[in-house]
Short mmCIF file of C-alpha atoms in Angstrom, two decimals:
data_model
loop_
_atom_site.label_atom_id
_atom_site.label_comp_id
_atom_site.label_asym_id
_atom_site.label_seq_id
_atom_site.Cartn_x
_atom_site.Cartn_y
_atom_site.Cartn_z
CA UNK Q 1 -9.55 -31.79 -11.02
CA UNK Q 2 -10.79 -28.21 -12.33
CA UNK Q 3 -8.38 -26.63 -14.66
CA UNK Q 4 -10.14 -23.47 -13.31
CA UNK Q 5 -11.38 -21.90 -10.26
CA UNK Q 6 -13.79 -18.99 -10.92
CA UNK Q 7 -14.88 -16.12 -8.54
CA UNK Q 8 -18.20 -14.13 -9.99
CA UNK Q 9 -19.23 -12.16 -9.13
CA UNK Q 10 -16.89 -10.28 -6.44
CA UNK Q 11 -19.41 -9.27 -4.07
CA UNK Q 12 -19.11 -6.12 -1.82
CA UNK Q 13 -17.31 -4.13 -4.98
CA UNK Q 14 -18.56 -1.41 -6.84
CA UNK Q 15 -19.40 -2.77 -10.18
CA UNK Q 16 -18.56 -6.25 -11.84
CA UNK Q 17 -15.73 -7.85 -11.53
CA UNK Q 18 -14.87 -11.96 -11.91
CA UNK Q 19 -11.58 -13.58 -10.75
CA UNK Q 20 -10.02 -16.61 -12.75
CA UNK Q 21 -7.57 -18.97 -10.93
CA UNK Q 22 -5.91 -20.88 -13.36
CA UNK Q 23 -4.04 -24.18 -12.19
CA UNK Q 24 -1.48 -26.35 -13.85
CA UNK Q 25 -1.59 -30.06 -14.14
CA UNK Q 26 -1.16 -30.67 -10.35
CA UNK Q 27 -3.46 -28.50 -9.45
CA UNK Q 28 -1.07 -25.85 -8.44
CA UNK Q 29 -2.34 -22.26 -9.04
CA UNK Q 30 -0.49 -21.11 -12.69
CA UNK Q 31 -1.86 -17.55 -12.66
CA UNK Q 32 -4.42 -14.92 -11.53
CA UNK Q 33 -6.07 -12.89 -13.81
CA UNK Q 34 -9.34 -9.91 -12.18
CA UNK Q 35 -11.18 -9.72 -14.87
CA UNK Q 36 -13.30 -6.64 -15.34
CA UNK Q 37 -16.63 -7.08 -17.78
CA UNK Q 38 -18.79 -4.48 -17.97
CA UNK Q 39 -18.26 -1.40 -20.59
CA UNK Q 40 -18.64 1.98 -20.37
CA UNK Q 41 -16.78 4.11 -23.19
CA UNK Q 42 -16.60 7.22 -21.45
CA UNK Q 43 -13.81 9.26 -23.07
CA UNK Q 44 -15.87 8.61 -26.45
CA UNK Q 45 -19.34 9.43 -25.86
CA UNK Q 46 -17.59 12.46 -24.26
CA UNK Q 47 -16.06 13.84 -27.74
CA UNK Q 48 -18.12 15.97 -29.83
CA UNK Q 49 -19.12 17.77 -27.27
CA UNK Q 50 -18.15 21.25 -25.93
CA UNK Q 51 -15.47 21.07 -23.59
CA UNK Q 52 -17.26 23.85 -21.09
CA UNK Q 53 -19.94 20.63 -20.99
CA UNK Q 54 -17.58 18.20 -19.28
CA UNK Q 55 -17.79 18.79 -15.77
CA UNK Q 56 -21.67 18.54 -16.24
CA UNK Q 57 -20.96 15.45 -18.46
CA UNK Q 58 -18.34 13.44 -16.33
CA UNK Q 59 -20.02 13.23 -13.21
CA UNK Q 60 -22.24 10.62 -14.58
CA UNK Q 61 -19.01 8.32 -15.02
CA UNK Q 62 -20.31 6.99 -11.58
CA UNK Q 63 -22.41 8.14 -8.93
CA UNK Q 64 -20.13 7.74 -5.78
CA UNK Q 65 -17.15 9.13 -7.46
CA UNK Q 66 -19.05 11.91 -8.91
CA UNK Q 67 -17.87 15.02 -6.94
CA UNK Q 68 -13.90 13.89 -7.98
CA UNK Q 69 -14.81 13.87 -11.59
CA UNK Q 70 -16.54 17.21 -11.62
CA UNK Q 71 -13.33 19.33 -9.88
CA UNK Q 72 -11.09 17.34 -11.81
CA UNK Q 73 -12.96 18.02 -15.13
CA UNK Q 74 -13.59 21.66 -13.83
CA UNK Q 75 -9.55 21.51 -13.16
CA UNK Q 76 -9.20 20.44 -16.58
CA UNK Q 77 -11.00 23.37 -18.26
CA UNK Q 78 -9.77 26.16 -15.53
CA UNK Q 79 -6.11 24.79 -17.53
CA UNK Q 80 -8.24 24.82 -21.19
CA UNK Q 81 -8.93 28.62 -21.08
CA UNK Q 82 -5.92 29.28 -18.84
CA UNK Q 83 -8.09 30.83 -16.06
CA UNK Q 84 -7.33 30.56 -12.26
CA UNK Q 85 -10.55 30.61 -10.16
CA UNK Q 86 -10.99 33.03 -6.89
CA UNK Q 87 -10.10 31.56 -3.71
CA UNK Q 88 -13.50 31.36 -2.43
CA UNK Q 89 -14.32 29.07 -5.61
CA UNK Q 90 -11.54 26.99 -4.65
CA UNK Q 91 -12.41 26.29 -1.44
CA UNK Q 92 -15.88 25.35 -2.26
CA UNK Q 93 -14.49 22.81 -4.83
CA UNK Q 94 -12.10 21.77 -1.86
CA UNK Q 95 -15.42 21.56 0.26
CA UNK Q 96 -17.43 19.67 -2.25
CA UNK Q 97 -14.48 17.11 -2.74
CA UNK Q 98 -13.22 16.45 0.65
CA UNK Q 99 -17.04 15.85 1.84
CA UNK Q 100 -17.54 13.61 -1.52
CA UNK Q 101 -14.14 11.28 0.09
CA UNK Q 102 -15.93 11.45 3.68
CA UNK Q 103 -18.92 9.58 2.41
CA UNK Q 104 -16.93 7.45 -0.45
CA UNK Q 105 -15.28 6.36 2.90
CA UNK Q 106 -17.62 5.90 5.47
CA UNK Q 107 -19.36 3.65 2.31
CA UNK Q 108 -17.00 1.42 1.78
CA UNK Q 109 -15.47 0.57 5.20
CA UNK Q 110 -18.92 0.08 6.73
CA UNK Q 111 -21.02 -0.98 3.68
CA UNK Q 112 -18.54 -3.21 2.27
CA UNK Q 113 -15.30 -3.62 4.38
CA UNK Q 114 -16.34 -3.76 8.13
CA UNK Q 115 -18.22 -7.15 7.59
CA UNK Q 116 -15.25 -8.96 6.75
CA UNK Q 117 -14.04 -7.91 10.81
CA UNK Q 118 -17.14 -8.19 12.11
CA UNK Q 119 -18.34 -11.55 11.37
CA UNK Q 120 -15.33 -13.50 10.09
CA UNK Q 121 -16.56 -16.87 10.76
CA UNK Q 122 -20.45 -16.15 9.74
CA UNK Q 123 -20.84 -15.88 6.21
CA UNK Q 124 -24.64 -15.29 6.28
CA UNK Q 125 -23.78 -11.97 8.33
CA UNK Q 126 -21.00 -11.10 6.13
CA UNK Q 127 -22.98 -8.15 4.53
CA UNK Q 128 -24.75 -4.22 5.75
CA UNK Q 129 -27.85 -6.37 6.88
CA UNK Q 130 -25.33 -8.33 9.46
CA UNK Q 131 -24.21 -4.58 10.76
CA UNK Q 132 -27.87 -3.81 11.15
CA UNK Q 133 -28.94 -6.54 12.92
CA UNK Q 134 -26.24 -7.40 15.23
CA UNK Q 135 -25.04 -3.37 16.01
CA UNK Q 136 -28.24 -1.33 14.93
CA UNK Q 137 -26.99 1.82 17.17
CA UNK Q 138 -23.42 1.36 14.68
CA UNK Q 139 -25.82 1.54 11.64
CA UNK Q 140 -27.58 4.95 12.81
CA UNK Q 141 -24.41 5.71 13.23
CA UNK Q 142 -22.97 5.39 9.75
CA UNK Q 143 -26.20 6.45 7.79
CA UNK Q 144 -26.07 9.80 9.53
CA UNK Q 145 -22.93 11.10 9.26
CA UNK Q 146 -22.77 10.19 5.18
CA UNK Q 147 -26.31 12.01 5.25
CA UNK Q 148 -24.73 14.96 6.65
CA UNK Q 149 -21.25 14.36 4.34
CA UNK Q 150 -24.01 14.23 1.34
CA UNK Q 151 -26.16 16.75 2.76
CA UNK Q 152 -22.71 19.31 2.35
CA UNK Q 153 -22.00 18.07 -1.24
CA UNK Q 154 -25.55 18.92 -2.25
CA UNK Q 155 -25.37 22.48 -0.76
CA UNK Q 156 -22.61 23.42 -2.66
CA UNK Q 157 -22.65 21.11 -6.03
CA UNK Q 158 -26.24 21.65 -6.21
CA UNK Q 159 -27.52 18.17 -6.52
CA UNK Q 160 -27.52 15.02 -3.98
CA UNK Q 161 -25.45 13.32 -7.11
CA UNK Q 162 -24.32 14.55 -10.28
CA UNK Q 163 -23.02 18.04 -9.08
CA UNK Q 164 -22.78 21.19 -11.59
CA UNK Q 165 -22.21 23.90 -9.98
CA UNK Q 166 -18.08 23.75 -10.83
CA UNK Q 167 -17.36 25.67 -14.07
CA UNK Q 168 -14.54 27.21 -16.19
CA UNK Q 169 -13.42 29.98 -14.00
CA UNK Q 170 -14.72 29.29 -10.64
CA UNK Q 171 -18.33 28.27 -8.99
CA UNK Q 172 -22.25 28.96 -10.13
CA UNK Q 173 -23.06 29.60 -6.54
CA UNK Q 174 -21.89 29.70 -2.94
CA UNK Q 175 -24.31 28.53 0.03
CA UNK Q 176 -26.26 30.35 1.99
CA UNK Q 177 -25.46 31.70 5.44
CA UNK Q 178 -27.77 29.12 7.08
CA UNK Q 179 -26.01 26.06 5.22
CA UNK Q 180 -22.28 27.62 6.39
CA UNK Q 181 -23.80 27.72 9.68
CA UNK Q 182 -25.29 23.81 9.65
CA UNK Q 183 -22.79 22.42 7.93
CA UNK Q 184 -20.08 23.54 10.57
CA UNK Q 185 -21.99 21.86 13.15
CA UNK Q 186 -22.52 18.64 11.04
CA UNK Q 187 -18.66 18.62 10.41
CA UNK Q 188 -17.86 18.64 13.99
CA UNK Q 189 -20.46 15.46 14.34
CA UNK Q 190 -18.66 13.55 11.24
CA UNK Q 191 -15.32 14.41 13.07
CA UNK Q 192 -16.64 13.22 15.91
CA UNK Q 193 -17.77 10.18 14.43
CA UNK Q 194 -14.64 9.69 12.26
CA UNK Q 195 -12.81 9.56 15.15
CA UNK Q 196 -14.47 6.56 16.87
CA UNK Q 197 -14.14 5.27 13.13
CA UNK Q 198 -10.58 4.98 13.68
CA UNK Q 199 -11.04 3.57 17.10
CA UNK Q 200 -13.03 0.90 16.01
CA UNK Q 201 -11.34 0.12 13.10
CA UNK Q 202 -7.52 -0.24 14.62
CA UNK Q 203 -9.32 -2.56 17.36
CA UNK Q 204 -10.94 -4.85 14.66
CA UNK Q 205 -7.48 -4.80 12.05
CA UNK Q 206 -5.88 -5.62 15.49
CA UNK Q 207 -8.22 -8.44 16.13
CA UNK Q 208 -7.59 -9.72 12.71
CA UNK Q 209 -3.64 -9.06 12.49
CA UNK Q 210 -2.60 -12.46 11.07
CA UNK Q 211 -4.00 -11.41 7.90
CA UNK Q 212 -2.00 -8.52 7.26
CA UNK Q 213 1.28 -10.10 6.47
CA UNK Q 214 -0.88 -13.33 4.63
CA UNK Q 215 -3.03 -10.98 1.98
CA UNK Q 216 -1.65 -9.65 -0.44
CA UNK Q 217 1.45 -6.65 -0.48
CA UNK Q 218 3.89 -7.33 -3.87
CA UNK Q 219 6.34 -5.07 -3.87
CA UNK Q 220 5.17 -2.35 -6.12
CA UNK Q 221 5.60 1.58 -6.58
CA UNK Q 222 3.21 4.08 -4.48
CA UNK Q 223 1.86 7.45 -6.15
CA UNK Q 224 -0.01 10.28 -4.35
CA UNK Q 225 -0.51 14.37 -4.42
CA UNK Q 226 1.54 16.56 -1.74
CA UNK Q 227 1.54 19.94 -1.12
CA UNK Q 228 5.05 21.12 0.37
CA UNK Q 229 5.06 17.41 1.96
CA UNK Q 230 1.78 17.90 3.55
CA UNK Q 231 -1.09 15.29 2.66
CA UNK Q 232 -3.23 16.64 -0.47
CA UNK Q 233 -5.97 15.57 -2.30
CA UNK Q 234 -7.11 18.71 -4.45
CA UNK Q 235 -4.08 20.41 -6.07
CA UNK Q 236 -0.10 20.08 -5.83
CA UNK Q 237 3.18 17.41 -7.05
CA UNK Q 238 3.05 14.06 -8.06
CA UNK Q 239 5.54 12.22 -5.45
CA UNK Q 240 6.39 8.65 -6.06
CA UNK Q 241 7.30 6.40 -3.42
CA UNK Q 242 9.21 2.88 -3.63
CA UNK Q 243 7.86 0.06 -1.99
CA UNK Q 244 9.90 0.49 0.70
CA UNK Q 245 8.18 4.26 1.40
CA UNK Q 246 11.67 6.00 -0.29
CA UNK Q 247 10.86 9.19 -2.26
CA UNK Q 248 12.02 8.84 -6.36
CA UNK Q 249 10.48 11.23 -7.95
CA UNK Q 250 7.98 14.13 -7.80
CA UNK Q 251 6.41 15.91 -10.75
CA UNK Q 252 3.80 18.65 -11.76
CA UNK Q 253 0.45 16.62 -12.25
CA UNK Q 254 0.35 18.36 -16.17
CA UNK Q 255 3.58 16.58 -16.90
CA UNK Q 256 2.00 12.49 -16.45
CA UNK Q 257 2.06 11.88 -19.28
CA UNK Q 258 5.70 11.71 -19.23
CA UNK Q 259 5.76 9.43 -16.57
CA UNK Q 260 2.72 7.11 -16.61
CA UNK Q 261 1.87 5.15 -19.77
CA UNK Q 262 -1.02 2.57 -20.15
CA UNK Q 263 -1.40 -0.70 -21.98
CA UNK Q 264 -4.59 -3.03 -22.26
CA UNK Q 265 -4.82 -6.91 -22.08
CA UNK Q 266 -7.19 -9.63 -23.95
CA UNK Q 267 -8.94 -10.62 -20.77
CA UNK Q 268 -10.13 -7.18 -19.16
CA UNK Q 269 -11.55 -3.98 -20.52
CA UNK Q 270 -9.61 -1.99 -17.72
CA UNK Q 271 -6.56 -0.50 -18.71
CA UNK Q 272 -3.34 -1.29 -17.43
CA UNK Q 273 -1.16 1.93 -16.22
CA UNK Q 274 2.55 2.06 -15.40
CA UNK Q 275 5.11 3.90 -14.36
CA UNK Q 276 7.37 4.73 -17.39
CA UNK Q 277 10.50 6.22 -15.75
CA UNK Q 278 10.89 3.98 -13.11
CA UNK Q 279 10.51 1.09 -15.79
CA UNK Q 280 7.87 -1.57 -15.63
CA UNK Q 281 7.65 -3.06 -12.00
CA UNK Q 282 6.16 -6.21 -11.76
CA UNK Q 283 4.05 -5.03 -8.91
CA UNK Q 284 3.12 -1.82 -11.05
CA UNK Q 285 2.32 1.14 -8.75
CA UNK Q 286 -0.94 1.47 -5.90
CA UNK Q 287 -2.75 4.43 -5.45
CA UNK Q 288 -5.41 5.53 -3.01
CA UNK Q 289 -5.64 6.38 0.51
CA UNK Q 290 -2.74 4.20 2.09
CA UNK Q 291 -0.21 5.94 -0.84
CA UNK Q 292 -1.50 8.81 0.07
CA UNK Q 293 -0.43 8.57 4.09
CA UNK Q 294 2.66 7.06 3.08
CA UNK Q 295 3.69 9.55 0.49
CA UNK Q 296 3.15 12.63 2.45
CA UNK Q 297 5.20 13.53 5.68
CA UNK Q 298 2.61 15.00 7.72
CA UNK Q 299 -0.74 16.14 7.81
CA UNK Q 300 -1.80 19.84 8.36
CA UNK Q 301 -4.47 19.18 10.98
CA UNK Q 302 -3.68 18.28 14.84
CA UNK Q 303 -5.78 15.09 15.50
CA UNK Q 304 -5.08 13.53 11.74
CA UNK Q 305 -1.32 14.62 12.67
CA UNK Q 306 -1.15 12.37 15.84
CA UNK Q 307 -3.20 9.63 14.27
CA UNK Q 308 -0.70 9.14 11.35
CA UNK Q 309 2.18 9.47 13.85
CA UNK Q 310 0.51 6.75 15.91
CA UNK Q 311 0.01 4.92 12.37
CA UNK Q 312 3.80 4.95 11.26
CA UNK Q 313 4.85 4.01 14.95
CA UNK Q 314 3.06 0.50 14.67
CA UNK Q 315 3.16 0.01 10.94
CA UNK Q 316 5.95 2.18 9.35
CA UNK Q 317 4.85 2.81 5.52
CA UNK Q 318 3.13 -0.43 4.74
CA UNK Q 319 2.08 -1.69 1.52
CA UNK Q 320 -0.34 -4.02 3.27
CA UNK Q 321 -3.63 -3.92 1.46
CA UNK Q 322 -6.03 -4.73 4.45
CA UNK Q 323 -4.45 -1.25 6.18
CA UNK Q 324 -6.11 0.43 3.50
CA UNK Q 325 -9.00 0.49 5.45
CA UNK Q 326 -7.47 1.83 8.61
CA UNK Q 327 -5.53 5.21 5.91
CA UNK Q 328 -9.71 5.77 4.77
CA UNK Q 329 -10.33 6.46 8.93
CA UNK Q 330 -7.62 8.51 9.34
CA UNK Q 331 -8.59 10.37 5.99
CA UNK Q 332 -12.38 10.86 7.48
CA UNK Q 333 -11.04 12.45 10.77
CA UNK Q 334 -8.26 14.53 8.63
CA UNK Q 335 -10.85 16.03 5.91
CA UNK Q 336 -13.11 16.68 8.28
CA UNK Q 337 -10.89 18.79 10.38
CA UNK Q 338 -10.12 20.65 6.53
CA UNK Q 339 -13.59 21.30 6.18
CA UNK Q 340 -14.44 22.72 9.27
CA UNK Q 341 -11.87 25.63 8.59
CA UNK Q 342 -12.92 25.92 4.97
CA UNK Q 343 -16.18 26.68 6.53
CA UNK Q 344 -15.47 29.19 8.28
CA UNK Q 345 -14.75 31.73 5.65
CA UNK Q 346 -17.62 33.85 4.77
CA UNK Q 347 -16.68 34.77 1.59
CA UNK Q 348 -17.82 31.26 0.30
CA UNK Q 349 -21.17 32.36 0.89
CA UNK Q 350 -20.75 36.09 -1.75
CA UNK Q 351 -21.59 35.23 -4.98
CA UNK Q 352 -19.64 38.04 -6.34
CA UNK Q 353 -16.31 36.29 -5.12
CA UNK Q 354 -16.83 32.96 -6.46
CA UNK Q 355 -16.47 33.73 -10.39
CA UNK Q 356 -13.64 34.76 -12.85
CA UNK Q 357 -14.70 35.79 -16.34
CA UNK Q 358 -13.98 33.48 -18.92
CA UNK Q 359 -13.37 34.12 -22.77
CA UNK Q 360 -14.90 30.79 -24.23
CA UNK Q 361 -13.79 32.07 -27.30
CA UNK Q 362 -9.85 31.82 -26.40
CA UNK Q 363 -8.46 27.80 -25.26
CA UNK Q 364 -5.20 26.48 -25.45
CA UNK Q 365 -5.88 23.82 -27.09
CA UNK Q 366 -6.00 21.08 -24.45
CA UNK Q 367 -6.35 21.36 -20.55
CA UNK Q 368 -5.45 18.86 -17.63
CA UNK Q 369 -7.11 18.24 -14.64
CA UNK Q 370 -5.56 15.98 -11.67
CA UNK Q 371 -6.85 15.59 -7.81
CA UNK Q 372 -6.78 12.35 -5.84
CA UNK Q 373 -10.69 11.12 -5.85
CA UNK Q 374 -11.97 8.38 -2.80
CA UNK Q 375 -9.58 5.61 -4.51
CA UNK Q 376 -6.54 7.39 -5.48
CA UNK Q 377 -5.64 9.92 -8.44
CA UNK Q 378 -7.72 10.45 -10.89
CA UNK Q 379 -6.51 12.36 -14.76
CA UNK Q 380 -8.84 14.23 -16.86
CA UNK Q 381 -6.91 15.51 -20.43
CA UNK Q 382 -8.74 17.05 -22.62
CA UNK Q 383 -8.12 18.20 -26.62
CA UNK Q 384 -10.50 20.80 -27.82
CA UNK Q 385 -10.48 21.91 -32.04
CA UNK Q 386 -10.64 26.00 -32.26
CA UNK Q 387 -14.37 25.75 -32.20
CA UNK Q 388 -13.85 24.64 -28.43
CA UNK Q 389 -15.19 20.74 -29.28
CA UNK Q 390 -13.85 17.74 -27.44
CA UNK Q 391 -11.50 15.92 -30.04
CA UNK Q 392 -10.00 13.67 -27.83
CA UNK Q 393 -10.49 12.35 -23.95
CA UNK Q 394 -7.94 10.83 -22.20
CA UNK Q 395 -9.19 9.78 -18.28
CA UNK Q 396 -7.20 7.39 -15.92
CA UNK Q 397 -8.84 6.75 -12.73
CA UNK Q 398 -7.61 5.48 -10.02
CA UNK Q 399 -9.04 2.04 -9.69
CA UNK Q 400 -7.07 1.45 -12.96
CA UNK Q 401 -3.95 2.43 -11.19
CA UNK Q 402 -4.40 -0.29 -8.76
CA UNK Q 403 -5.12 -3.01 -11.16
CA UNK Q 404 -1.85 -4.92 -11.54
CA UNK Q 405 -0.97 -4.91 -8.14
CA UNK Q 406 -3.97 -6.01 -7.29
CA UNK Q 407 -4.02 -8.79 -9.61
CA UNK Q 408 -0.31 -9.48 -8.74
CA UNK Q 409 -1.77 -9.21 -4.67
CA UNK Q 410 -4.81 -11.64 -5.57
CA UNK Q 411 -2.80 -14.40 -7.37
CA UNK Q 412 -0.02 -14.43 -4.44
CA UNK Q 413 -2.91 -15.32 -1.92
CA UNK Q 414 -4.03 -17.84 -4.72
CA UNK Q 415 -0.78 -19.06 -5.21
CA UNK Q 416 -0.29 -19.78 -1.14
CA UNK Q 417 -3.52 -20.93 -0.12
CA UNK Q 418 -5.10 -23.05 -3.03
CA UNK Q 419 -2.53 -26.32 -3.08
CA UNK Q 420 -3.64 -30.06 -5.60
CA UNK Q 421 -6.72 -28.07 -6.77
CA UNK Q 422 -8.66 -28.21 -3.10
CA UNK Q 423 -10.10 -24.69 -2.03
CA UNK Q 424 -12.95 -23.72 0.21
CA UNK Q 425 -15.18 -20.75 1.07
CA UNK Q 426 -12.45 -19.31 3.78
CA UNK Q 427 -9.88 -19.29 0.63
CA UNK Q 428 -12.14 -17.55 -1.88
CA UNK Q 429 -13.59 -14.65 0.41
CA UNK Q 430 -9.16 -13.86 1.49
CA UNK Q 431 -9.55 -12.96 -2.63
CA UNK Q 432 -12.52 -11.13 -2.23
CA UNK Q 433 -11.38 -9.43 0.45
CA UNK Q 434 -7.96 -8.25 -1.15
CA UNK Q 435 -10.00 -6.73 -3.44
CA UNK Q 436 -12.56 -5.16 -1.57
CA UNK Q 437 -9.32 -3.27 0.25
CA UNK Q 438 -8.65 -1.49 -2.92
CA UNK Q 439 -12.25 -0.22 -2.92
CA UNK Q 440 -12.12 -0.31 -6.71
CA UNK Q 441 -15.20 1.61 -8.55
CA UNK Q 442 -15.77 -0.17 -11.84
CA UNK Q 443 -17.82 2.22 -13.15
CA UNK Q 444 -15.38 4.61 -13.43
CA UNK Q 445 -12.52 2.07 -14.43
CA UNK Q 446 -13.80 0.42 -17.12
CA UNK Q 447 -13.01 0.90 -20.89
CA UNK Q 448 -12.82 -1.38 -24.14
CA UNK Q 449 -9.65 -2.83 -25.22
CA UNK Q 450 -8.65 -2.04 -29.00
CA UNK Q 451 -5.81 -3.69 -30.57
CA UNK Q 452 -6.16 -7.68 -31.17
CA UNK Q 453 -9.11 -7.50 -29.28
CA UNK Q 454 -11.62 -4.65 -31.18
CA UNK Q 455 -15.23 -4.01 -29.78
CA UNK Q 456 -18.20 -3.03 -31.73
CA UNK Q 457 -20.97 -1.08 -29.58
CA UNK Q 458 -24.05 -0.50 -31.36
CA UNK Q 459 -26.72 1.69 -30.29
CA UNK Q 460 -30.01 0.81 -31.17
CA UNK Q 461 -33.62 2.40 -30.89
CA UNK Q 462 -36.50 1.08 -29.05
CA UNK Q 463 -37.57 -0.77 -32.45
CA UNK Q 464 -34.21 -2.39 -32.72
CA UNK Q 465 -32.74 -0.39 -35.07
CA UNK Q 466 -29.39 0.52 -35.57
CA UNK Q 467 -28.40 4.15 -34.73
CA UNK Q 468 -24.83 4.11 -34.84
CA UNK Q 469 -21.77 1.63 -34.19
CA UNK Q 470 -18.59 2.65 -32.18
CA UNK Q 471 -15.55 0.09 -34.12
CA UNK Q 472 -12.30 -0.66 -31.98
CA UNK Q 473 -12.24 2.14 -29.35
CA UNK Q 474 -8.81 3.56 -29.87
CA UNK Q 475 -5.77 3.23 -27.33
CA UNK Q 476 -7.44 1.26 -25.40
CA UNK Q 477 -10.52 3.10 -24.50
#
């Protein structure tokens, strides 16, 4: 009998991750642990640097979350030099970020997600190529509204990835008439589009409704922006649910540090937040779009409004993991209705309304930034010297948010299915699939754990020699 089962890779995940099912004597499943092994070291390369370079700098954290990280770094030095961008600026930010979650989105439910309900009992199917083969019209589909989602990020963030048009004070650039004009039209086709989304997707989490209550759901905390109570993903309060959907507490986004702490463990290099204030749940707290329907108490556009009504009349305020899915749909059809009447003010396309001055030469010494990216909220905290130099980095993503109750979520399904040691392929793809419902993005998420656990990274040149060495990332990073 194995005293371990082993998952690696996850497939259908952003990034690496391996799963380690540990079983007692009997064969009886002992604990879970995700295990996340790739390093990236971020929050140090990142210091040294001058803090008006970070939103050009973060993007490259990861290349599907890279529209949240520039706003939220752009956030972050707007608070540095104590500057409040126009409202034309803002809304182009808005723009850029609410088209970056359409296609973050429309990725992962159809890329990665949607297999798992469409071809449940054929594994060889169970990937994009099954979509293509089997529903080639569906695949069109997909591929053309995330062109046009992409199409609208690159018009206003200047690139197709890796935006930098976001800068202390406001925007570079607006877009052209022409773009306003195109992208209007493509946003009614990506509502369009989102809405048979949601269609398709309640009929196939319908189809597949035993699962719901069997994956996954530890009780846990639930944390998400809202602006007066109205669903938010670019600026407002911190509201924490329970895991029964109660409000506990709601907080300014510069104050989390007085609320969420972070720890590391020996056996991954992602971080491990909590909430400190409402003590140390075992279930942690979950973040991303399902906290974020939960958490608010209505949306401020009609056809997301009677979707999420429709939503809390069969489902309440779940903590289900596989509904996930379903809260990205309704997100697609809601932020899509946002950007159509972003669009249509004019002033986004004056480039004389889209910049305040800035006085690089006066910071406060350190500046937070805080939106909810594709996978839940996402920190940027930056400390800058007097010379305006990064001294210190602090970022907390959102896929770290959700790792312990997804771990917690991944060993209960462990824990009920695997029983004297005897799994099969059915068992281990439940895992994979609990985690593929969290849509965690690696790349951003991982860090090095310090502590009784140091790293070295060494950076050598093309000869092989050594250029410098990184000892024991601090606190965890």
């Amino acid at each position: 009998m194995p005293d371990n089962i082993t998952i690696e890779p996850v497939t259908r995940i952003e990034g690496h991750a391996k799963v380690t099912i540990e079983l007692d004597k009997e064969g009886e499943v002992s604990d879970t642990k995700l295990q996340i092994l790739q390093v990236r070291g971020f929050e140090k390369f990142m210091e040294g640097r001058q803090i008006e370079h970070a939103p050009i700098l973060s993007p490259r954290i990861c290349g599907i979350c890279t529209e949240a990280h520039h706003v939220c770094s752009a956030k972050a030095v707007d608070d540095f030099f104590n500057v409040n961008p126009p409202e034309p600026a803002r809304k182009l930010r808005r723009l850029l970020h609410y088209a970056g979650i359409i296609q973050s989105h429309i990725l992962h439910f159809y890329f990665l997600a949607s297999p798992d309900f469409l071809f449940p009992d054929a594994k060889e199917k169970r990937n994009v190529m099954g979509i293509v083969d089997e529903k080639p019209d569906l695949a069109k589909k997909v591929i053309d509204a995330r062109k046009k989602a992409k199409q609208l990020t690159k018009s206003i963030g200047g690139k197709e990835i890796h935006p930098t048009t976001a800068t202390a004070g406001g925007m570079t650039k607006p877009i052209t008439e022409r773009e306003r004009q195109k992208h209007m039209k493509d946003m009614e086709s990506i509502l369009e589009f989102g809405e048979e989304s949601v269609e398709l997707g309640r009929n196939l989490i319908e189809k597949r409704k035993e699962l719901l209550d069997s994956l996954g759901g530890v009780d846990s905390y639930q944390m998400a922006l809202v602006n007066d109570g109205y669903h938010e993903v670019y600026d407002g309060q911190l509201r924490i649910l329970d895991s029964q959907g109660n409000i506990v507490n709601e907080f300014d986004p510069s104050n989390y540090s007085n609320h969420i702490a972070e720890r590391v463990q020996p056996h991954s290099y992602l971080k491990f937040p909590y909430l400190k204030k409402e003590g140390f749940p075992e279930g942690g707290y979950r973040v991303n779009a399902l906290p974020r329907i939960n958490a608010c108490d209505e949306f401020r556009t009609e056809k997301a409004q009677t979707l999420l009504e429709e939503f809390r009349s069969e489902y309440g305020k779940p903590l289900k993991p596989l509904l996930y899915n379903y809260a990205r749909l309704i997100e697609i059809v809601h932020l899509s209705e946002e950007c159509m009447k972003l669009l249509e003010d004019e002033r986004i396309t004056k480039k004389n309304k889209i910049r305040t001055d800035v006085n690089l030469d006066k910071g406060s010494g350190e500046g937070i930034g805080v939106v909810e990216a594709p996978r839940g909220g996402l920190f940027h905290h930056y400390k800058a010297n007097e010379d305006g130099i990064l001294t210190d980095v602090n970022l907390i993503v959102a896929t770290v948010q959700n790792n312990i109750p997804c771990e917690k979520d991944a060993h209960q399904i462990a824990e009920k299915f695997i029983n004297n040691g005897e799994v099969d392929d059915e068992i281990l793809n439940h895992i994979e699939m609990l985690i593929r419902s969290y849509d965690p993005c690696l790349s951003c998420a991982s860090h090095a754990a310090g502590g009784k656990h140091p790293l070295k990274i060494e950076i050598v040149d093309s000869e092989g020699s050594l250029k410098t060495s990184l000892d024991n990332f601090k606190n965890g990073k």
